[in-house]
Structures are given as structure tokens and as C-alpha cells.
Coordinates of C-alpha atoms and ligand atoms in Angstrom, one line a residue:
Chain A
M1 CA -50.6 33.2 70.7
A2 CA -48.0 30.3 70.8
E3 CA -49.0 28.1 72.6
A4 CA -45.9 25.8 74.9
K5 CA -42.9 27.7 74.4
E6 CA -40.1 25.1 73.2
I7 CA -37.7 27.0 75.0
K8 CA -37.5 27.3 78.8
P9 CA -36.0 30.0 80.6
S10 CA -33.8 29.1 83.7
G11 CA -34.2 32.0 85.8
K12 CA -37.5 34.8 87.1
V13 CA -36.3 37.9 86.5
Y14 CA -39.5 40.0 85.2
G15 CA -42.4 40.0 87.7
A16 CA -45.5 41.3 87.1
D17 CA -44.6 45.0 88.2
S18 CA -40.7 45.5 86.8
V19 CA -40.6 47.2 83.7
P20 CA -38.4 45.9 81.1
Q21 CA -36.7 47.7 78.4
V22 CA -34.9 47.1 74.9
V23 CA -31.0 46.9 76.0
P24 CA -28.9 50.2 74.2
G25 CA -28.2 49.0 71.3
K26 CA -30.1 46.5 70.4
R27 CA -33.5 47.8 67.7
L28 CA -36.8 46.4 67.2
Q29 CA -37.9 48.0 63.3
W30 CA -40.8 46.0 60.9
E31 CA -38.4 44.6 57.9
E32 CA -39.7 45.2 54.6
A33 CA -37.5 42.7 52.5
Q34 CA -38.1 40.1 55.6
N35 CA -41.6 40.4 55.8
C36 CA -41.2 40.2 60.0
W37 CA -40.4 42.5 63.0
V38 CA -36.7 41.3 63.6
I39 CA -34.3 43.2 66.6
L40 CA -31.3 44.6 64.8
Y41 CA -27.6 44.3 66.7
P42 CA -24.2 44.8 66.5
E43 CA -23.3 42.6 63.8
G44 CA -26.6 40.9 63.4
M45 CA -30.3 40.7 63.0
I46 CA -32.5 38.5 64.8
K47 CA -36.2 37.3 63.6
L48 CA -39.2 37.7 65.4
N49 CA -42.3 35.2 64.8
S50 CA -45.1 37.4 65.0
S51 CA -46.0 36.3 68.9
S52 CA -43.2 36.9 70.1
A53 CA -43.5 41.0 67.6
E54 CA -46.3 41.5 69.8
I55 CA -45.1 41.4 72.8
M56 CA -41.4 43.3 72.0
K57 CA -43.5 46.2 70.3
R58 CA -44.8 47.3 73.5
I59 CA -42.0 46.6 75.4
D60 CA -40.7 50.1 75.7
G61 CA -39.2 51.5 79.2
T62 CA -42.7 52.6 80.1
R63 CA -44.4 50.0 80.9
S64 CA -44.5 46.9 83.6
V65 CA -45.0 43.8 82.4
A66 CA -49.3 43.3 84.1
E67 CA -49.8 46.0 81.3
I68 CA -48.1 44.6 78.7
I69 CA -50.6 41.4 79.4
S70 CA -53.5 43.4 79.8
D71 CA -52.3 46.0 76.8
L72 CA -52.0 42.1 75.0
K73 CA -54.8 41.5 76.3
R74 CA -57.7 44.2 75.0
A75 CA -55.9 42.9 71.4
Y76 CA -56.6 39.2 72.1
P77 CA -59.4 38.7 73.9
G78 CA -60.1 35.8 75.5
V79 CA -56.5 34.5 74.6
E80 CA -54.1 33.0 77.1
L81 CA -51.7 34.4 77.2
D82 CA -50.2 35.0 80.6
N83 CA -47.5 32.7 80.6
D84 CA -46.3 32.9 77.1
V85 CA -45.3 36.9 78.5
Y86 CA -44.0 36.5 81.2
A87 CA -42.0 33.2 79.9
F88 CA -40.8 35.1 76.6
V89 CA -39.8 38.2 78.3
E90 CA -37.2 35.9 80.8
I91 CA -35.7 34.0 77.3
A92 CA -35.6 37.2 75.9
H93 CA -33.3 38.9 78.8
E94 CA -31.3 35.5 78.6
Q95 CA -31.0 36.7 75.2
Q96 CA -29.8 40.2 75.9
W97 CA -32.5 42.0 73.5
I98 CA -34.1 43.5 76.8
R99 CA -33.5 44.3 80.7
P100 CA -35.6 45.5 83.5
K101 CA -36.2 49.4 84.3
P102 CA -33.8 50.4 86.8
A103 CA -36.5 51.1 89.6
Q104 CA -36.2 55.3 90.1
Chain B
M1 CA -34.2 16.0 34.8
S2 CA -37.0 16.8 34.8
N3 CA -39.0 19.9 32.9
S4 CA -41.0 22.1 35.1
G5 CA -39.6 24.3 34.2
Y6 CA -36.0 26.4 35.2
V7 CA -36.3 28.2 38.5
P8 CA -33.8 31.1 39.0
N9 CA -32.6 30.4 42.2
L10 CA -32.0 34.6 43.4
P11 CA -29.5 35.6 45.5
N12 CA -30.2 35.9 48.5
K13 CA -30.4 39.7 50.0
P14 CA -27.4 42.2 50.0
L15 CA -27.9 41.9 54.1
W16 CA -24.0 43.6 54.6
L17 CA -23.6 46.8 53.5
L18 CA -19.8 48.2 54.1
A19 CA -19.3 51.4 53.0
E20 CA -15.5 51.5 52.4
L21 CA -16.4 56.4 52.2
T22 CA -12.3 57.1 52.1
Y23 CA -9.0 55.4 51.6
A24 CA -7.7 58.6 53.3
C25 CA -6.3 58.0 57.1
P26 CA -4.0 59.7 59.7
L27 CA -3.1 56.2 60.6
Q28 CA 0.0 53.9 58.3
C29 CA -0.7 50.3 60.2
A30 CA 1.2 47.7 58.2
Y31 CA -1.7 45.3 58.3
C32 CA -3.7 47.7 56.8
S33 CA -5.9 45.3 54.4
N34 CA -6.7 47.8 52.3
P35 CA -5.1 48.3 48.5
L36 CA -1.4 48.6 48.3
E37 CA -1.7 50.3 45.4
F38 CA -4.2 52.6 46.9
A39 CA -3.3 56.0 46.2
K40 CA -4.4 55.3 42.6
Y41 CA -8.0 55.6 43.8
K42 CA -8.6 59.3 44.1
N43 CA -12.5 59.2 42.6
E44 CA -14.1 59.7 45.7
L45 CA -18.2 59.2 45.7
S46 CA -19.7 62.2 46.5
T47 CA -22.7 62.4 49.3
D48 CA -25.3 62.6 46.9
D49 CA -24.0 59.3 45.2
W50 CA -23.6 57.2 49.0
K51 CA -27.0 58.5 49.5
R52 CA -28.5 57.2 46.5
V53 CA -25.9 54.0 46.9
L54 CA -27.4 53.9 50.0
R55 CA -31.1 54.2 49.5
E56 CA -30.8 51.3 46.7
A57 CA -28.6 49.1 48.9
R58 CA -31.5 49.3 52.3
K59 CA -34.8 48.8 49.5
M60 CA -32.8 45.6 48.5
G61 CA -33.3 44.2 51.7
A62 CA -29.3 45.8 53.9
A63 CA -30.1 46.2 57.4
Q64 CA -26.5 46.3 58.9
L65 CA -23.9 49.0 57.5
G66 CA -20.4 49.7 58.9
F67 CA -18.8 53.0 57.3
S68 CA -15.3 51.6 57.2
G69 CA -12.1 53.1 54.8
G70 CA -9.7 54.1 55.5
E71 CA -10.6 56.2 58.4
P72 CA -14.2 57.1 57.5
L73 CA -13.7 60.6 60.1
V74 CA -11.6 61.9 57.1
R75 CA -15.3 62.5 55.3
Q76 CA -16.8 66.0 56.7
D77 CA -20.3 64.7 55.7
L78 CA -19.8 61.6 58.0
E79 CA -22.6 62.9 60.2
E80 CA -25.2 64.0 56.8
L81 CA -24.8 60.4 56.1
I82 CA -25.4 58.4 59.3
A83 CA -28.2 60.8 59.8
E84 CA -30.0 59.2 55.7
A85 CA -28.8 55.8 56.6
R86 CA -30.5 56.0 59.6
Q87 CA -33.4 57.5 58.5
L88 CA -33.2 54.6 55.6
G89 CA -33.3 52.1 58.2
F90 CA -30.2 50.2 58.5
Y91 CA -28.2 49.7 61.5
T92 CA -25.3 52.0 61.5
N93 CA -22.1 50.5 62.5
L94 CA -19.0 53.5 62.7
I95 CA -15.7 51.1 62.4
T96 CA -12.8 54.1 63.1
S97 CA -10.1 54.7 64.6
G98 CA -10.6 57.5 66.9
L99 CA -8.5 59.8 64.9
G100 CA -9.8 62.8 63.5
M101 CA -13.1 61.8 66.6
D102 CA -13.8 65.1 69.2
E103 CA -17.1 65.2 71.4
K104 CA -19.0 67.6 68.9
R105 CA -18.6 64.8 66.5
I106 CA -19.4 62.3 69.0
K107 CA -23.1 63.9 70.4
A108 CA -23.0 63.9 66.3
F109 CA -23.1 61.6 65.4
K110 CA -26.1 60.3 68.1
D111 CA -27.8 62.9 67.2
A112 CA -27.9 61.5 63.3
G113 CA -28.7 58.0 65.0
L114 CA -25.5 56.7 64.9
D115 CA -25.9 52.8 66.7
H116 CA -22.9 51.4 67.2
I117 CA -19.2 52.5 67.8
Q118 CA -15.8 49.9 67.3
V119 CA -13.0 52.1 68.1
S120 CA -9.5 49.7 67.0
F121 CA -6.3 50.3 69.0
Q122 CA -2.5 49.5 67.0
A123 CA -1.5 47.8 70.9
A124 CA -2.5 48.7 74.9
S125 CA 1.4 50.4 75.5
E126 CA 2.4 53.4 74.1
E127 CA 6.2 52.5 72.6
L128 CA 4.2 49.8 70.9
N129 CA 1.1 51.5 69.1
N130 CA 3.5 54.2 67.9
L131 CA 5.6 51.5 66.3
I132 CA 2.7 50.4 64.1
A133 CA 0.7 52.7 63.6
G134 CA 3.6 55.3 62.9
T135 CA 2.0 58.0 64.9
D136 CA 1.1 59.3 68.3
A137 CA -1.6 58.4 68.4
F138 CA -2.4 56.6 71.6
R139 CA -3.6 59.0 74.8
H140 CA -6.2 60.7 72.0
K141 CA -7.8 57.3 71.4
L142 CA -8.3 56.6 74.9
E143 CA -10.5 60.2 75.5
M144 CA -12.4 58.7 72.5
A145 CA -13.2 55.6 73.8
R146 CA -14.5 56.9 77.8
L147 CA -16.2 58.9 75.5
V148 CA -18.5 57.2 73.0
K149 CA -19.7 55.4 76.5
K150 CA -20.3 58.4 77.6
Y151 CA -22.4 59.1 74.6
G152 CA -24.3 55.5 76.0
Y153 CA -22.8 53.4 73.3
E154 CA -21.1 50.0 74.6
M155 CA -17.5 50.1 74.5
V156 CA -16.3 48.3 71.8
L157 CA -12.4 47.9 71.0
C158 CA -10.8 46.3 68.8
F159 CA -6.5 44.9 69.1
V160 CA -5.2 44.2 66.3
L161 CA -3.4 40.7 66.8
H162 CA 0.1 40.0 64.9
R163 CA 3.6 38.9 66.4
Q164 CA 4.4 42.5 67.7
S165 CA 1.0 42.3 69.7
I166 CA 0.0 39.5 70.9
D167 CA 2.1 39.3 73.2
Q168 CA 0.9 42.4 75.0
I169 CA -1.7 40.2 75.4
R170 CA -2.7 40.9 78.5
D171 CA -1.6 44.9 78.8
V172 CA -4.1 45.0 76.7
L173 CA -6.7 42.8 78.5
E174 CA -5.9 45.1 81.7
L175 CA -6.0 48.4 79.7
C176 CA -9.7 47.1 79.1
V177 CA -10.9 46.1 82.1
R178 CA -9.9 49.4 83.4
L179 CA -11.8 51.3 80.3
D180 CA -14.8 49.9 81.6
A181 CA -14.9 48.5 78.3
D182 CA -17.9 46.4 77.5
Y183 CA -16.8 44.1 74.3
V184 CA -13.3 42.6 72.9
E185 CA -12.9 41.9 69.8
L186 CA -8.9 40.3 69.7
A187 CA -8.8 40.4 66.2
T188 CA -6.4 38.6 64.2
T189 CA -5.2 39.5 61.1
Q190 CA -6.1 39.3 58.1
Y191 CA -3.3 39.3 55.4
Y192 CA -4.4 41.1 52.9
G193 CA -3.1 44.1 50.8
W194 CA -0.5 45.5 53.6
A195 CA -1.1 43.2 56.0
Y196 CA 0.0 40.8 53.0
H197 CA 3.5 42.9 52.1
N198 CA 4.4 42.3 55.4
R199 CA 3.6 38.8 56.8
E200 CA 6.9 38.0 57.5
H201 CA 7.0 40.0 59.9
L202 CA 3.0 39.9 61.6
L203 CA 2.5 36.7 60.9
P204 CA 2.8 35.6 64.6
T205 CA 4.4 32.0 65.9
R206 CA 3.0 29.4 67.7
E207 CA 4.8 29.7 71.1
Q208 CA 3.3 32.9 71.0
L209 CA -0.3 31.5 69.9
Q210 CA 0.3 28.9 72.3
R211 CA 0.4 31.2 75.5
A212 CA -1.7 34.0 74.0
E213 CA -4.4 31.6 74.1
P214 CA -4.8 30.7 77.9
V215 CA -4.5 34.8 79.3
A216 CA -7.7 35.0 76.7
H217 CA -9.4 32.1 78.5
E218 CA -7.8 33.2 81.9
F219 CA -10.1 36.9 80.8
Q220 CA -13.1 35.4 79.6
E221 CA -13.9 32.9 82.6
R222 CA -13.1 35.8 84.6
L223 CA -15.3 38.8 83.1
K224 CA -17.7 37.0 82.5
G225 CA -21.3 38.7 82.2
K226 CA -19.1 42.3 83.0
M227 CA -17.2 42.2 79.4
R228 CA -17.2 40.0 76.7
I229 CA -13.7 39.0 74.5
F230 CA -13.7 38.0 70.9
Y231 CA -11.0 35.7 70.5
V232 CA -9.8 33.5 67.7
V233 CA -7.3 31.6 66.2
P234 CA -5.4 32.8 63.2
D235 CA -6.6 31.4 59.7
Y236 CA -2.8 30.1 59.5
Y237 CA -2.9 28.2 62.1
E238 CA -6.7 26.1 61.4
V239 CA -7.1 23.5 59.6
R240 CA -9.5 23.9 58.1
P241 CA -10.2 27.8 56.6
K242 CA -13.1 30.9 57.1
A243 CA -16.5 30.9 55.6
C244 CA -15.1 33.5 54.0
M245 CA -18.2 36.4 54.3
N246 CA -20.7 33.7 54.2
G247 CA -19.7 32.7 50.7
W248 CA -19.2 35.3 47.6
G249 CA -21.8 36.9 46.8
A250 CA -24.1 35.6 49.8
V251 CA -24.1 38.3 52.5
F252 CA -21.7 41.3 51.8
L253 CA -21.5 43.8 49.0
T254 CA -18.4 46.0 50.4
I255 CA -18.5 49.7 48.4
A256 CA -15.2 51.3 47.8
P257 CA -14.0 54.9 47.7
D258 CA -13.9 55.2 43.6
G259 CA -17.4 53.4 43.6
T260 CA -16.9 49.1 43.2
A261 CA -18.8 47.6 43.7
L262 CA -16.7 44.3 45.7
P263 CA -18.2 40.7 47.5
C264 CA -15.7 41.5 49.7
H265 CA -12.8 44.3 50.9
A266 CA -9.9 42.5 48.6
A267 CA -12.1 41.2 46.1
R268 CA -9.9 43.9 43.6
Q269 CA -6.4 42.7 43.6
L270 CA -8.4 39.4 41.7
P271 CA -7.4 39.1 38.0
G272 CA -10.8 39.2 35.7
M273 CA -12.2 41.2 37.4
E274 CA -14.2 43.2 36.2
L275 CA -15.5 46.0 39.2
P276 CA -18.7 47.7 38.2
N277 CA -19.3 50.8 39.4
V278 CA -21.9 51.5 41.4
R279 CA -22.0 55.1 39.7
Q280 CA -22.0 53.4 35.9
H281 CA -24.7 50.5 37.6
S282 CA -27.4 50.2 40.2
V283 CA -27.4 48.0 42.9
E284 CA -30.1 45.6 42.1
W285 CA -28.2 44.9 38.8
I286 CA -24.7 44.5 40.4
W287 CA -25.5 42.2 43.0
N288 CA -28.4 40.0 40.7
Q289 CA -26.8 40.5 37.5
S290 CA -22.9 41.6 37.5
P291 CA -20.2 38.8 36.2
D292 CA -18.3 39.6 39.6
F293 CA -20.7 38.3 42.2
N294 CA -22.1 35.7 40.5
R295 CA -18.7 34.5 39.5
F296 CA -18.2 32.4 43.1
R297 CA -22.1 31.7 44.0
G298 CA -23.0 28.7 44.3
F299 CA -20.5 24.7 44.2
E300 CA -19.8 25.6 39.8
W301 CA -17.0 26.9 40.1
M302 CA -15.1 24.9 42.2
K303 CA -11.8 22.7 41.5
E304 CA -11.3 20.2 43.3
P305 CA -10.8 18.7 46.6
C306 CA -13.9 21.0 47.2
R307 CA -16.1 19.9 44.5
S308 CA -16.9 16.6 45.9
C309 CA -16.0 17.6 49.9
P310 CA -19.2 17.3 51.9
E311 CA -17.4 20.2 53.3
K312 CA -18.2 22.4 51.1
E313 CA -21.6 23.8 52.2
K314 CA -19.2 25.0 55.4
D315 CA -16.6 27.0 54.8
F316 CA -17.5 27.4 50.3
G317 CA -14.6 26.0 50.1
G318 CA -12.8 29.1 52.6
C319 CA -11.8 32.6 50.7
R320 CA -11.2 33.2 47.0
C321 CA -8.6 36.2 47.4
Q322 CA -5.6 33.5 49.7
A323 CA -7.2 30.9 47.2
Y324 CA -5.3 33.2 44.7
M325 CA -2.1 34.9 46.2
L326 CA -1.1 31.9 47.9
T327 CA -2.0 29.2 44.9
G328 CA -2.2 31.9 42.0
D329 CA -5.8 29.9 41.6
A330 CA -8.6 32.0 42.9
A331 CA -11.3 28.9 42.3
N332 CA -8.8 26.2 44.6
A333 CA -9.9 25.8 47.4
D334 CA -8.2 28.1 50.2
P335 CA -4.4 26.2 51.2
V336 CA -5.9 27.7 55.0
C337 CA -7.2 24.0 54.9
D338 CA -4.8 20.7 55.4
K339 CA -7.1 19.5 52.1
S340 CA -5.5 21.4 49.3
P341 CA -2.9 20.0 47.7
H342 CA -0.9 24.1 48.3
H343 CA -1.7 23.7 52.1
H344 CA 2.3 23.3 52.8
V345 CA 2.9 26.8 51.4
I346 CA 0.5 28.1 54.6
T347 CA 2.6 26.1 56.9
D348 CA 6.3 26.9 55.1
A349 CA 5.1 30.8 56.3
I350 CA 5.0 29.9 59.8
D351 CA 7.7 27.8 59.9
R352 CA 9.5 30.3 57.8
A353 CA 7.5 32.7 60.6
A354 CA 8.5 30.5 63.8
R355 CA 13.1 31.2 61.7
I356 CA 12.7 34.8 61.7
A357 CA 11.0 35.9 65.2
A358 CA 14.0 33.9 66.2
G359 CA 16.8 35.7 64.4
K360 CA 17.9 32.2 62.0
E361 CA 16.4 34.0 59.1
S362 CA 16.1 37.4 58.3
A363 CA 12.6 38.7 56.6
A364 CA 13.3 39.4 52.5
K365 CA 11.5 42.7 52.6
P366 CA 11.3 45.4 55.5
I367 CA 8.5 46.9 56.9
L368 CA 6.2 48.4 55.2
F369 CA 4.0 51.3 56.8
R370 CA 0.6 52.3 54.8
N371 CA 0.9 55.8 53.7
P372 CA 0.2 57.5 50.4
R373 CA 3.7 57.9 49.4
N374 CA 4.7 54.3 49.7
S375 CA 1.3 53.0 48.3
R376 CA 2.5 54.9 44.8
A377 CA 6.2 54.5 45.0
L378 CA 4.9 50.7 44.6
L379 CA 2.3 51.6 41.8
D380 CA 5.7 53.5 40.4
V381 CA 8.4 51.6 41.0
G382 CA 11.7 52.4 39.9
T383 CA 11.4 56.1 40.7
T384 CA 10.9 56.5 44.3
K385 CA 11.5 54.3 47.4
P386 CA 9.3 53.5 49.2
E387 CA 9.5 54.9 53.1
A388 CA 10.7 51.7 54.7
S389 CA 11.5 52.6 57.9
L390 CA 9.1 54.5 60.9
P391 CA 8.4 58.2 59.0
A392 CA 10.4 61.3 60.9
Ligands
SF4_1 S1 -6.3 49.6 59.5 FE1 -4.6 51.5 60.5 S2 -3.9 52.4 58.3 FE2 -5.5 51.2 58.1 S3 -7.3 52.0 57.3 FE3 -7.6 51.3 59.9 S4 -6.1 52.7 60.6 FE4 -5.9 53.4 58.5
SF4_2 S1 -11.2 21.2 50.6 FE1 -12.6 23.2 50.0 S2 -14.9 22.6 50.5 FE2 -13.5 20.9 51.2 S3 -12.7 21.9 53.5 FE3 -11.3 22.1 52.8 S4 -11.7 24.5 51.2 FE4 -13.5 23.1 52.2

């Protein structure tokens, strides 16, 4: 996983129990021609680096942030990634790629 | 010169595919940018042709797909094409006037996987709408805008601003607030095709823009976080051209209803175009090899003042079609640029718009609504008279 993030999120929306989901109208998909994961949205495309893609792929509207972290830890044993994930979801939120699923 | 070998500079990928499915349209917008002679192109691509085009373009890396026209809803195979496109992995956009849509169809589009719908409006007030569109379409469209939201889409509304609608910008935005729109595009008329023919009636005056701009900003401020509002000044009132299509043959690929492949939807009018057709050529050949798509790629084709201009990588010299229409040579700088020796044609058009708006002069031609009859009449000037007034 990436170490320090260059962009710092300005707020804090997500806690361990928050369940993020991809904003309707945005779509995460593997793009063969770009050789990377991308987020597609009306009239545009954002290319993701591999660490962002690993997090985004686990954002499915059912897993909480804590579950996403433990899932990533299983996939990348020994990597300290809690802070990265918390920072990423805030940035992804500000970019309007994801939003917290309202509590049922 | 090094002799390390010439590495061909492969073009980028055609990321954006615009599928103009048909020129048929129930509306008759005077600001339509379709070609004046659209009635001539009758031989529409079949469903299978389109599917092949979609497959080939997707394979080359196209990710965004716009279904437009004309009115794409006229094509009864739209659902099928959406499903095919979605299954190929396209992000699918439908650009529609909403006419021909009903709840059953929206649901079918949703089921087929359509990602995004943009509904365009002629103006906010019913009278003006009917005047500009030439038909009674307004109430139906409000209903369609609401249905779009009901089916989980963002409500994206597009209003084309011109001299006859721009003073209603506040009404337009109030209407958007009432409809709870998510995104509003206040598009400026692009003077191609019918819009260019009707330019003396459509180009807004400087005073109109000066009144409209603060209203747009006021709403942007007020609705921050609720409704995004896109507003730009028409390029005629700028001193630098738009980076048209992000550069010729750089990311955009338009396929016209008859299968003609174009680097931009207005390029058919340029002299010397070979107009490759997807019925005869693969999308791959058209994009990478065809003379049309290579014609204005890069910077070699440029004339002065663009050729030696430090800004050429920013705007690529502007729009080739505008350069051709307004200066007679597609390789000239877009005259919107105030470095262009032809820039006066823009300022003249603005001055003339002001005099016409003030009633001091009158337009040379009556406003011409976009319909097949007028198109045929233009094709065959002399035999039929274009229908210049409002259709009954
Ligand atoms: S601009 Fe108007 S007339 Fe032209 S295709 Fe669109 S809806 Fe039809
Ligand atoms: S001279 Fe040409 S390249 Fe330079 S700013 Fe004007 S249009 Fe763009």
C-alpha cells in the first residue's frame, strides 16, 4: 500500500462502522485498454493507482470500513494500512466517488 | 537529427464515442447543430452495424458512449444497443429531448444498464419553448425529468441559451430548483449547422450576457452542495478559442447516422474530407489510418499565428469547423482568437447582433426551423421555398 498520501482530507465523515458505497452514476471497472482500474462517471474517467483500486474494489455498500481494513490485511499480511484506508475514504468522499450508506 | 529510428507517434485512444443514431427528431430547434442537409442522409446504420461499431470502438479503448441524434429515442432498437454497450463495458449516456420517452421506456433503459440521462430543454416558459422548439413539448418534458429521478438517475438538465432564451435564465434556474435537479448545464448555442444559419437571431448581445452571468453565479453560490450549475460564456465573447474536441482526432469519435465517421459532429462540411464510413472501414483503420482523422492531428498543419504560438498546446488553434465557416480555410486560427487576423468577423457578428436586437437593423434571413422540409428545400434551392415561419 502507498505510504504517505499527498492529498490530505479536510474532514472526517467515516468511522469504523460506516458503510461506504459507490455514488450512483459512478462505476468502478477494470479498463483493459488503460491497464488499470478506473472510475467512470458522466463524461469522464479517473484512473486509480493500485492501492486506491484495492480499497475501491472492496467498497460495495455492505462492508464497513473496519471490515474493508481487515479484508485488506488478510490480502496484504503485515502491512500497516488503517490510516491509509481512513484517509482514502475521506478523499474519495470529497471527490464524490463514494458516500456513506444511510443506517437502516 | 538522430538516426535512432522513427517511432511512429500512435494516436491516443478514441475514449469518447458519440453515436448519432438518427437525424429524425420530433423537434425543430432553430439552434440545432445538425447539418443543414440532414434530409439527404437516409441510409441509417442497422442494429448489427451499430453493434459492430460499438465492439470495435470498445476494443480500441473507448469508454464513454453518448447516444444522440437527432432524437435517439426514435430508434426502436435503442434498448438493445444500450444493453450491448453496457455489456461491452461502456459508460452509457443518453442525450435526449425526452420526446418519445415514457415510463416503460425509462424502465427498459434502466434494465438494459443505461448509466446516465441528460434531458435538454428549449426554454423555461411554455410560450418561448414552443416558439423555439416549434412544437408543444414542454409539459411532457417536465414529467420525463421527474421520471428520470424516480428511476435512480441524477436529474441532468440542459438548457441551450441564445438571444431569445437567455433573459429567462432566472426562470430556468428557478424551474430547476423546483424540479430538484442535480446538475444543470446552461449551454451556449454552438454555431454550426442550423444554429449557424440562424445566428443573426440567436447570438446573444453583450448586455444580455452581462445580465445573465451574475444570475448564474448567484444560483451557483446559493445551491452549493445541492445543485451543480455549469455556465460558460459563449466563445464569440472570448478572446481565446475553446480547445475544440480536445484536439482533432485526440479523444472524440463521432459516427453519424449513415455511418460516416467524423472527428467532430460538424466536420462533414469541411472541403477535402474523404468521410470514411464504418460500412467500408474498421473503426481501427478510421481512427489510426484515415486521412480525415490525421488531417489536423498534432501541429504540423497549422498556419500562423498558431504555428509559432506558445498557446497552441492549450487550445490546438480552436475549432477547425469554425475556422472554415468564418475564414474560409480550416487550417486558419479559429477567429475567436484575438491573435487571428480574422478576429473582426467575430466582433462584427456581435455588433450586428446588438443592432438587430435593438431593432436598428433586421436579420438578412428569417429564422429557419430544423425540419426535413426545410432541409430538403435548402438542398434544392429554387424548387421549394423553405418554410420560414412557425409551422401550424
Ligand atoms: S437540437 Fe432540437 S432539433 Fe436538433 S436534434 Fe436536438 S432536439 Fe432535435
Ligand atoms: S494564435 Fe492559435 S494557438 Fe495561439 S492562442 Fe490563438 S488560436 Fe490558440
